[in-house]
Coordinates of C-alpha atoms in Angstrom, one line a residue:
X1 CA 65.4 148.6 -256.7
X2 CA 62.8 151.1 -255.8
X3 CA 61.3 148.8 -253.3
X4 CA 64.6 148.1 -251.7
X5 CA 65.4 151.8 -251.7
X6 CA 62.0 152.5 -250.0
X7 CA 62.7 149.7 -247.5
X8 CA 66.2 151.1 -246.8
X9 CA 64.7 154.5 -246.3
X10 CA 62.1 153.1 -243.9
X11 CA 64.8 151.2 -242.0
X12 CA 66.8 154.4 -241.7
X13 CA 63.7 156.2 -240.3
X14 CA 63.1 153.3 -237.9
X15 CA 66.7 153.4 -236.9
X16 CA 66.6 157.1 -236.2
X17 CA 63.5 156.6 -234.2
X18 CA 65.0 153.8 -232.2
X19 CA 68.1 155.9 -231.7
X20 CA 65.9 158.7 -230.4
X21 CA 64.1 156.4 -228.1
X22 CA 67.5 155.1 -226.8
X23 CA 68.7 158.6 -226.2
X24 CA 65.4 159.3 -224.3
X25 CA 65.8 156.1 -222.2
X26 CA 69.4 157.1 -221.4
X27 CA 68.3 160.6 -220.4
X28 CA 65.5 159.1 -218.2
X29 CA 68.0 156.6 -216.7
X30 CA 70.4 159.4 -215.8
X31 CA 67.5 161.4 -214.4
X32 CA 66.3 158.3 -212.4
X33 CA 69.8 157.7 -211.1
X34 CA 70.0 161.4 -210.0
X35 CA 66.6 161.1 -208.3
X36 CA 67.7 157.9 -206.6
X37 CA 70.7 159.7 -205.3
X38 CA 68.6 162.4 -203.9
X39 CA 65.8 160.1 -202.6
X40 CA 67.4 159.2 -199.2
X41 CA 67.6 162.8 -198.3
X42 CA 64.1 163.5 -199.4
X43 CA 62.9 160.4 -197.5
X44 CA 64.6 161.7 -194.4
X45 CA 63.0 165.1 -194.9
X46 CA 59.6 163.5 -195.5
X47 CA 59.9 161.3 -192.4
X48 CA 60.8 164.3 -190.3
X49 CA 57.9 166.2 -191.8
X50 CA 55.6 163.3 -191.1
X51 CA 56.8 163.0 -187.6
X52 CA 56.4 166.7 -187.1
X53 CA 53.0 166.7 -188.6
X54 CA 52.0 163.8 -186.3
X55 CA 53.2 165.8 -183.3
X56 CA 51.3 168.9 -184.6
X57 CA 48.2 166.7 -185.1
X58 CA 48.4 165.4 -181.6
X59 CA 48.8 168.9 -180.2
X60 CA 45.9 170.2 -182.4
X61 CA 43.7 167.3 -181.2
X62 CA 44.5 168.1 -177.6
X63 CA 43.8 171.8 -178.3
X64 CA 40.5 170.7 -180.0
X65 CA 39.5 168.6 -177.0
X66 CA 40.3 171.5 -174.7
X67 CA 38.3 173.9 -176.9
X68 CA 35.4 171.4 -177.0
X69 CA 35.4 171.1 -173.2
X70 CA 35.6 174.8 -172.9
X71 CA 32.7 175.1 -175.4
X72 CA 30.6 172.7 -173.4
X73 CA 31.4 174.6 -170.2
X74 CA 30.4 177.8 -171.9
X75 CA 27.2 176.3 -173.2
X76 CA 26.3 175.1 -169.6
X77 CA 27.2 178.6 -168.3
X78 CA 25.0 180.2 -171.0
X79 CA 22.0 177.9 -170.1
X80 CA 22.5 178.8 -166.4
X81 CA 22.8 182.5 -167.3
X82 CA 19.7 182.3 -169.5
X83 CA 17.7 180.7 -166.7
X84 CA 19.0 183.3 -164.3
X85 CA 18.1 186.0 -166.8
X86 CA 14.5 184.6 -167.2
X87 CA 14.2 184.4 -163.4
X88 CA 15.4 188.0 -163.1
X89 CA 13.1 189.1 -165.9
X90 CA 10.1 187.5 -164.2
X91 CA 11.1 189.0 -160.9
X92 CA 11.5 192.5 -162.6
X93 CA 8.1 192.0 -164.2
X94 CA 6.5 191.0 -160.9
X95 CA 8.1 194.0 -159.2
X96 CA 6.8 196.3 -162.0
X97 CA 3.3 194.8 -161.5
X98 CA 3.6 195.3 -157.7
X99 CA 4.8 198.9 -158.3
X100 CA 1.9 199.5 -160.6
X101 CA -0.6 198.0 -158.2
X102 CA 0.9 200.0 -155.4
X103 CA 0.6 203.2 -157.5
X104 CA -3.0 202.3 -158.3
X105 CA -3.8 201.5 -154.7
X106 CA -2.1 204.8 -153.7
X107 CA -4.2 206.7 -156.2
X108 CA -7.4 205.0 -155.1
X109 CA -6.6 205.7 -151.4
X110 CA -5.9 209.4 -152.2
X111 CA -9.2 209.7 -154.1
X112 CA -11.1 208.0 -151.3
X113 CA -9.4 210.2 -148.7
X114 CA -10.4 213.3 -150.8
X115 CA -14.0 212.1 -151.3
X116 CA -14.6 210.9 -147.7
X117 CA -12.4 213.1 -145.6
X118 CA -11.6 216.0 -147.9
X119 CA -7.8 215.6 -147.3
X120 CA -5.2 215.7 -150.1
X121 CA -1.8 214.0 -150.2
X122 CA 0.0 217.0 -148.7
X123 CA -2.3 217.2 -145.8
X124 CA -2.2 213.5 -145.1
X125 CA 1.7 213.5 -145.1
X126 CA 1.9 216.6 -143.0
X127 CA -0.7 215.6 -140.4
X128 CA -1.0 211.8 -140.5
X129 CA 2.4 210.5 -141.4
X130 CA 4.1 207.9 -139.2
X131 CA 6.5 210.6 -137.9
X132 CA 3.6 212.5 -136.4
X133 CA 2.4 211.7 -132.9
X134 CA -0.9 209.8 -132.6
X135 CA -3.6 211.5 -130.6
X136 CA -5.6 209.5 -128.0
X137 CA -8.9 207.9 -129.1
X138 CA -10.9 209.7 -126.3
X139 CA -11.6 206.5 -124.4
X140 CA -8.6 207.0 -122.2
X141 CA -8.8 210.0 -119.9
X142 CA -5.7 212.0 -119.4
X143 CA -3.9 210.1 -122.2
X144 CA -1.3 211.9 -124.2
X145 CA -0.2 211.7 -127.9
X146 CA 2.2 208.9 -128.5
X147 CA 4.5 207.8 -131.4
X148 CA 3.1 205.8 -134.3
X149 CA 3.2 202.0 -133.9
X150 CA 1.6 200.2 -136.8
X151 CA 0.5 197.1 -134.8
X152 CA -1.3 199.3 -132.3
X153 CA -2.9 201.5 -134.9
X154 CA -4.0 198.4 -136.9
X155 CA -5.6 197.0 -133.8
X156 CA -7.3 200.4 -133.1
X157 CA -8.5 200.4 -136.7
X158 CA -10.1 197.0 -136.4
X159 CA -11.8 198.0 -133.2
X160 CA -13.2 201.1 -134.9
X161 CA -14.3 199.0 -137.9
X162 CA -16.2 196.6 -135.5
X163 CA -17.8 199.6 -133.8
X164 CA -18.8 201.0 -137.2
X165 CA -20.2 197.7 -138.3
X166 CA -22.3 197.5 -135.1
X167 CA -23.6 201.0 -135.8
X168 CA -24.8 199.8 -139.3
X169 CA -24.3 201.2 -142.7
X170 CA -24.5 205.0 -143.0
X171 CA -26.6 206.3 -145.9
X172 CA -25.1 209.7 -146.9
X173 CA -28.2 210.4 -149.0
X174 CA -30.6 209.8 -146.1
X175 CA -31.3 213.5 -145.6
X176 CA -32.2 214.0 -149.2
X177 CA -34.3 210.9 -149.3
X178 CA -36.1 212.0 -146.1
X179 CA -36.8 215.4 -147.7
X180 CA -38.0 213.7 -150.9
X181 CA -40.2 211.3 -148.9
X182 CA -41.5 214.2 -146.7
X183 CA -42.4 216.2 -149.8
X184 CA -44.1 213.2 -151.3
X185 CA -45.9 212.5 -148.1
X186 CA -47.1 216.1 -148.0
X187 CA -48.2 215.9 -151.6
X188 CA -50.1 212.6 -151.0
X189 CA -51.6 214.0 -147.8
X190 CA -52.9 217.0 -149.8
X191 CA -54.2 214.7 -152.5
X192 CA -55.8 212.4 -150.0
X193 CA -57.5 215.4 -148.4
X194 CA -58.7 216.6 -151.8
X195 CA -60.0 213.1 -152.5
X196 CA -61.8 212.9 -149.2
X197 CA -63.3 216.4 -149.9
X198 CA -64.2 215.3 -153.4
X199 CA -65.7 212.1 -152.1
X200 CA -67.7 214.1 -149.5
X201 CA -68.9 216.4 -152.2
X202 CA -69.9 213.5 -154.4
X203 CA -71.7 211.8 -151.6
X204 CA -73.5 215.1 -150.8
X205 CA -74.4 215.5 -154.5
X206 CA -75.5 211.9 -154.6
X207 CA -77.6 212.3 -151.5
X208 CA -79.0 215.5 -152.9
X209 CA -79.7 213.7 -156.2
X210 CA -81.3 210.8 -154.4
X211 CA -83.6 213.2 -152.5
X212 CA -84.3 215.1 -155.7
X213 CA -85.2 211.9 -157.4
X214 CA -87.5 210.9 -154.6
X215 CA -89.2 214.3 -154.6
X216 CA -89.6 214.4 -158.4
X217 CA -90.9 210.8 -158.5
X218 CA -93.4 211.7 -155.8
X219 CA -94.5 214.7 -157.9
X220 CA -94.7 212.8 -161.2
X221 CA -96.3 209.6 -159.9
X222 CA -99.6 211.2 -158.7
X223 CA -99.9 212.8 -162.2
X224 CA -99.8 209.4 -163.8
X225 CA -101.5 207.5 -161.0
X226 CA -104.1 209.8 -159.4
X227 CA -104.8 208.6 -155.9
X228 CA -101.9 206.1 -156.0
X229 CA -98.5 206.1 -154.3
X230 CA -95.0 205.2 -155.3
X231 CA -91.5 205.1 -153.8
X232 CA -87.9 204.6 -154.8
X233 CA -85.4 202.7 -152.7
X234 CA -81.8 201.6 -153.4
X235 CA -81.1 197.9 -153.1
X236 CA -77.6 198.5 -151.7
X237 CA -77.1 202.0 -150.4
X238 CA -73.6 201.2 -149.1
X239 CA -72.3 200.3 -152.6
X240 CA -73.5 203.1 -155.0
X241 CA -71.5 201.8 -158.0
X242 CA -73.4 198.4 -158.1
X243 CA -76.6 199.2 -156.4
X244 CA -80.0 198.8 -158.1
X245 CA -83.3 200.7 -157.7
X246 CA -86.3 199.1 -156.1
X247 CA -89.5 200.8 -157.5
X248 CA -92.7 200.3 -155.4
X249 CA -96.0 201.2 -157.1
X250 CA -99.5 201.1 -155.6
X251 CA -102.3 202.3 -157.9
X252 CA -105.4 203.7 -156.3
X253 CA -107.7 200.9 -155.0
X254 CA -105.1 198.1 -155.5
X255 CA -103.0 196.3 -152.9
X256 CA -100.1 195.2 -155.2
X257 CA -96.5 194.9 -154.0
X258 CA -94.9 193.5 -157.1
X259 CA -94.7 195.2 -160.5
X260 CA -95.2 191.9 -162.3
X261 CA -98.8 191.9 -160.9
X262 CA -99.6 195.2 -162.6
X263 CA -101.2 195.4 -166.0
X264 CA -99.2 196.2 -169.1
X265 CA -100.3 199.9 -169.1
X266 CA -99.6 200.3 -165.4
X267 CA -96.1 198.8 -165.8
X268 CA -95.5 201.2 -168.7
X269 CA -96.7 204.2 -166.7
X270 CA -94.5 203.2 -163.7
X271 CA -91.4 202.9 -166.0
X272 CA -92.3 206.3 -167.7
X273 CA -92.7 207.8 -164.2
X274 CA -89.2 206.7 -163.3
X275 CA -87.8 207.8 -166.6
X276 CA -89.4 211.3 -166.4
X277 CA -88.1 211.7 -162.8
X278 CA -84.6 211.0 -164.2
X279 CA -85.2 213.6 -166.9
X280 CA -86.4 216.2 -164.5
X281 CA -83.5 215.5 -162.1
X282 CA -80.9 215.8 -164.9
X283 CA -82.4 217.9 -167.6
X284 CA -81.2 217.5 -171.2
X285 CA -81.7 219.5 -174.3
X286 CA -83.2 216.5 -176.2
X287 CA -85.2 213.5 -175.3
X288 CA -86.1 210.6 -177.6
X289 CA -89.1 208.3 -176.7
X290 CA -89.9 205.2 -178.7
X291 CA -93.6 204.2 -178.4
X292 CA -93.7 204.6 -174.7
X293 CA -97.5 205.0 -174.8
X294 CA -98.2 201.9 -177.0
X295 CA -99.8 199.9 -174.2
X296 CA -101.8 202.8 -172.6
X297 CA -105.5 203.4 -172.9
X298 CA -107.0 206.8 -173.5
X299 CA -107.2 208.0 -169.9
X300 CA -103.6 206.9 -169.1
X301 CA -102.5 208.4 -172.4
X302 CA -104.0 211.7 -171.5
X303 CA -102.1 211.8 -168.2
X304 CA -98.8 210.9 -170.0
X305 CA -99.3 213.6 -172.6
X306 CA -99.8 216.1 -169.8
X307 CA -96.4 215.1 -168.3
X308 CA -94.8 215.3 -171.7
X309 CA -96.2 218.8 -172.2
X310 CA -94.4 219.8 -169.0
X311 CA -91.1 218.6 -170.5
X312 CA -91.6 220.7 -173.6
X313 CA -91.0 223.9 -171.6
X314 CA -87.2 223.3 -171.2
X315 CA -86.4 220.6 -173.8
X316 CA -87.1 219.3 -177.3
X317 CA -88.7 215.8 -177.6
X318 CA -88.5 213.3 -180.5
X319 CA -91.3 210.8 -180.1
X320 CA -91.8 207.7 -182.2
X321 CA -95.5 206.9 -182.0
X322 CA -98.6 205.5 -183.7
X323 CA -101.0 207.3 -181.4
X324 CA -103.0 210.1 -183.0
X325 CA -103.4 212.0 -179.8
X326 CA -99.6 212.1 -179.4
X327 CA -99.3 213.4 -183.0
X328 CA -101.8 216.1 -182.3
X329 CA -99.6 217.8 -179.7
X330 CA -96.5 217.7 -182.0
X331 CA -95.0 220.8 -183.6
X332 CA -93.8 218.8 -186.6
X333 CA -94.5 215.3 -188.0
X334 CA -92.2 213.1 -190.0
X335 CA -93.4 209.8 -191.6
X336 CA -92.5 207.3 -194.2
X337 CA -94.9 206.9 -197.2
X338 CA -94.9 204.4 -200.0
X339 CA -95.0 206.0 -203.4
X340 CA -96.7 204.5 -206.5
X341 CA -93.4 203.2 -207.8
X342 CA -92.9 201.2 -204.6
X343 CA -90.1 203.4 -203.2
X344 CA -90.4 204.7 -199.6
X345 CA -90.2 208.4 -199.1
X346 CA -89.9 210.5 -196.0
X347 CA -92.6 213.1 -195.6
X348 CA -92.4 216.0 -193.2
X349 CA -95.0 218.5 -192.0
X350 CA -94.9 221.5 -189.6
X351 CA -98.2 221.1 -187.7
X352 CA -98.1 224.4 -185.8
X353 CA -97.3 226.5 -188.9
X354 CA -100.0 224.7 -190.8
X355 CA -102.6 225.3 -188.1
X356 CA -101.8 229.0 -187.8
X357 CA -103.5 230.3 -191.0
X358 CA -106.6 228.2 -190.3
X359 CA -106.8 229.9 -186.9

């Protein structure tokens, strides 16, 4: 019974559901019938809308094509305008450069006119502008001033330039350079005159010295060579800087023309004679002689000591010698002695002071 009751209950529920579905289907069928009744009008409206939309689309496409063509034309026009703008810009830039060059050229010409002619811009415009009459060039006698014609004046300018080129380049500093060269010439002339005078003085001194040397040698030689003769001669008198001295010696009783044929003592005396002649010609406070009498015998040594004594009147002599007779005439002696320990020692003795008490 319970199962049947539950089943009946389920069937009632299913029936209610089916009834609800049936009602829903009826409602939808009524709604569909209503829609179907309205559909022809809607279709007519939709068809009209579609046709209208097609017409609008065609018109819009035509308008788009027209706009596209207009856009292409505008782009071509823009490209042409841009090219024209670039051309105009380049032309303007070129004109600006030309204007700048003309200004620079004008400034340069004004500066050149001021430097070369001393005329400023106002004077050029007031006196030499194209409105002014052009004076004659001077080659035409009786000619009068005439209006400015550029071609004629350019031809006149070229003719003047050719004449200027034929004259050569003008040096504006020529006067100053001439004065400088003249001053230098005067200075060099004075210096040359001084040099010539100095040369003449030197030649005079040299000639006087040469004569003095001859005279002194002639005085000294007989003292060392009694009865003999001697002479001095320059090997190249014209070149005093490289000339040598030719010494001729003839002892008494000998016919000898070359010094190499003399004995050792005679050659020493001849050299000492020349040396002492030089000493007497150009005196000095000090003379140092190193064993000049080593090869002399007693007689020749005595003559040499006599000459040395004559030098002591005006000069001091330092003589290195081993001759006792030379040591005897000395004022002071200095020698080197060996001590007992083998060490050398310098020993000095004043001879004149030592001899004074004994006298």
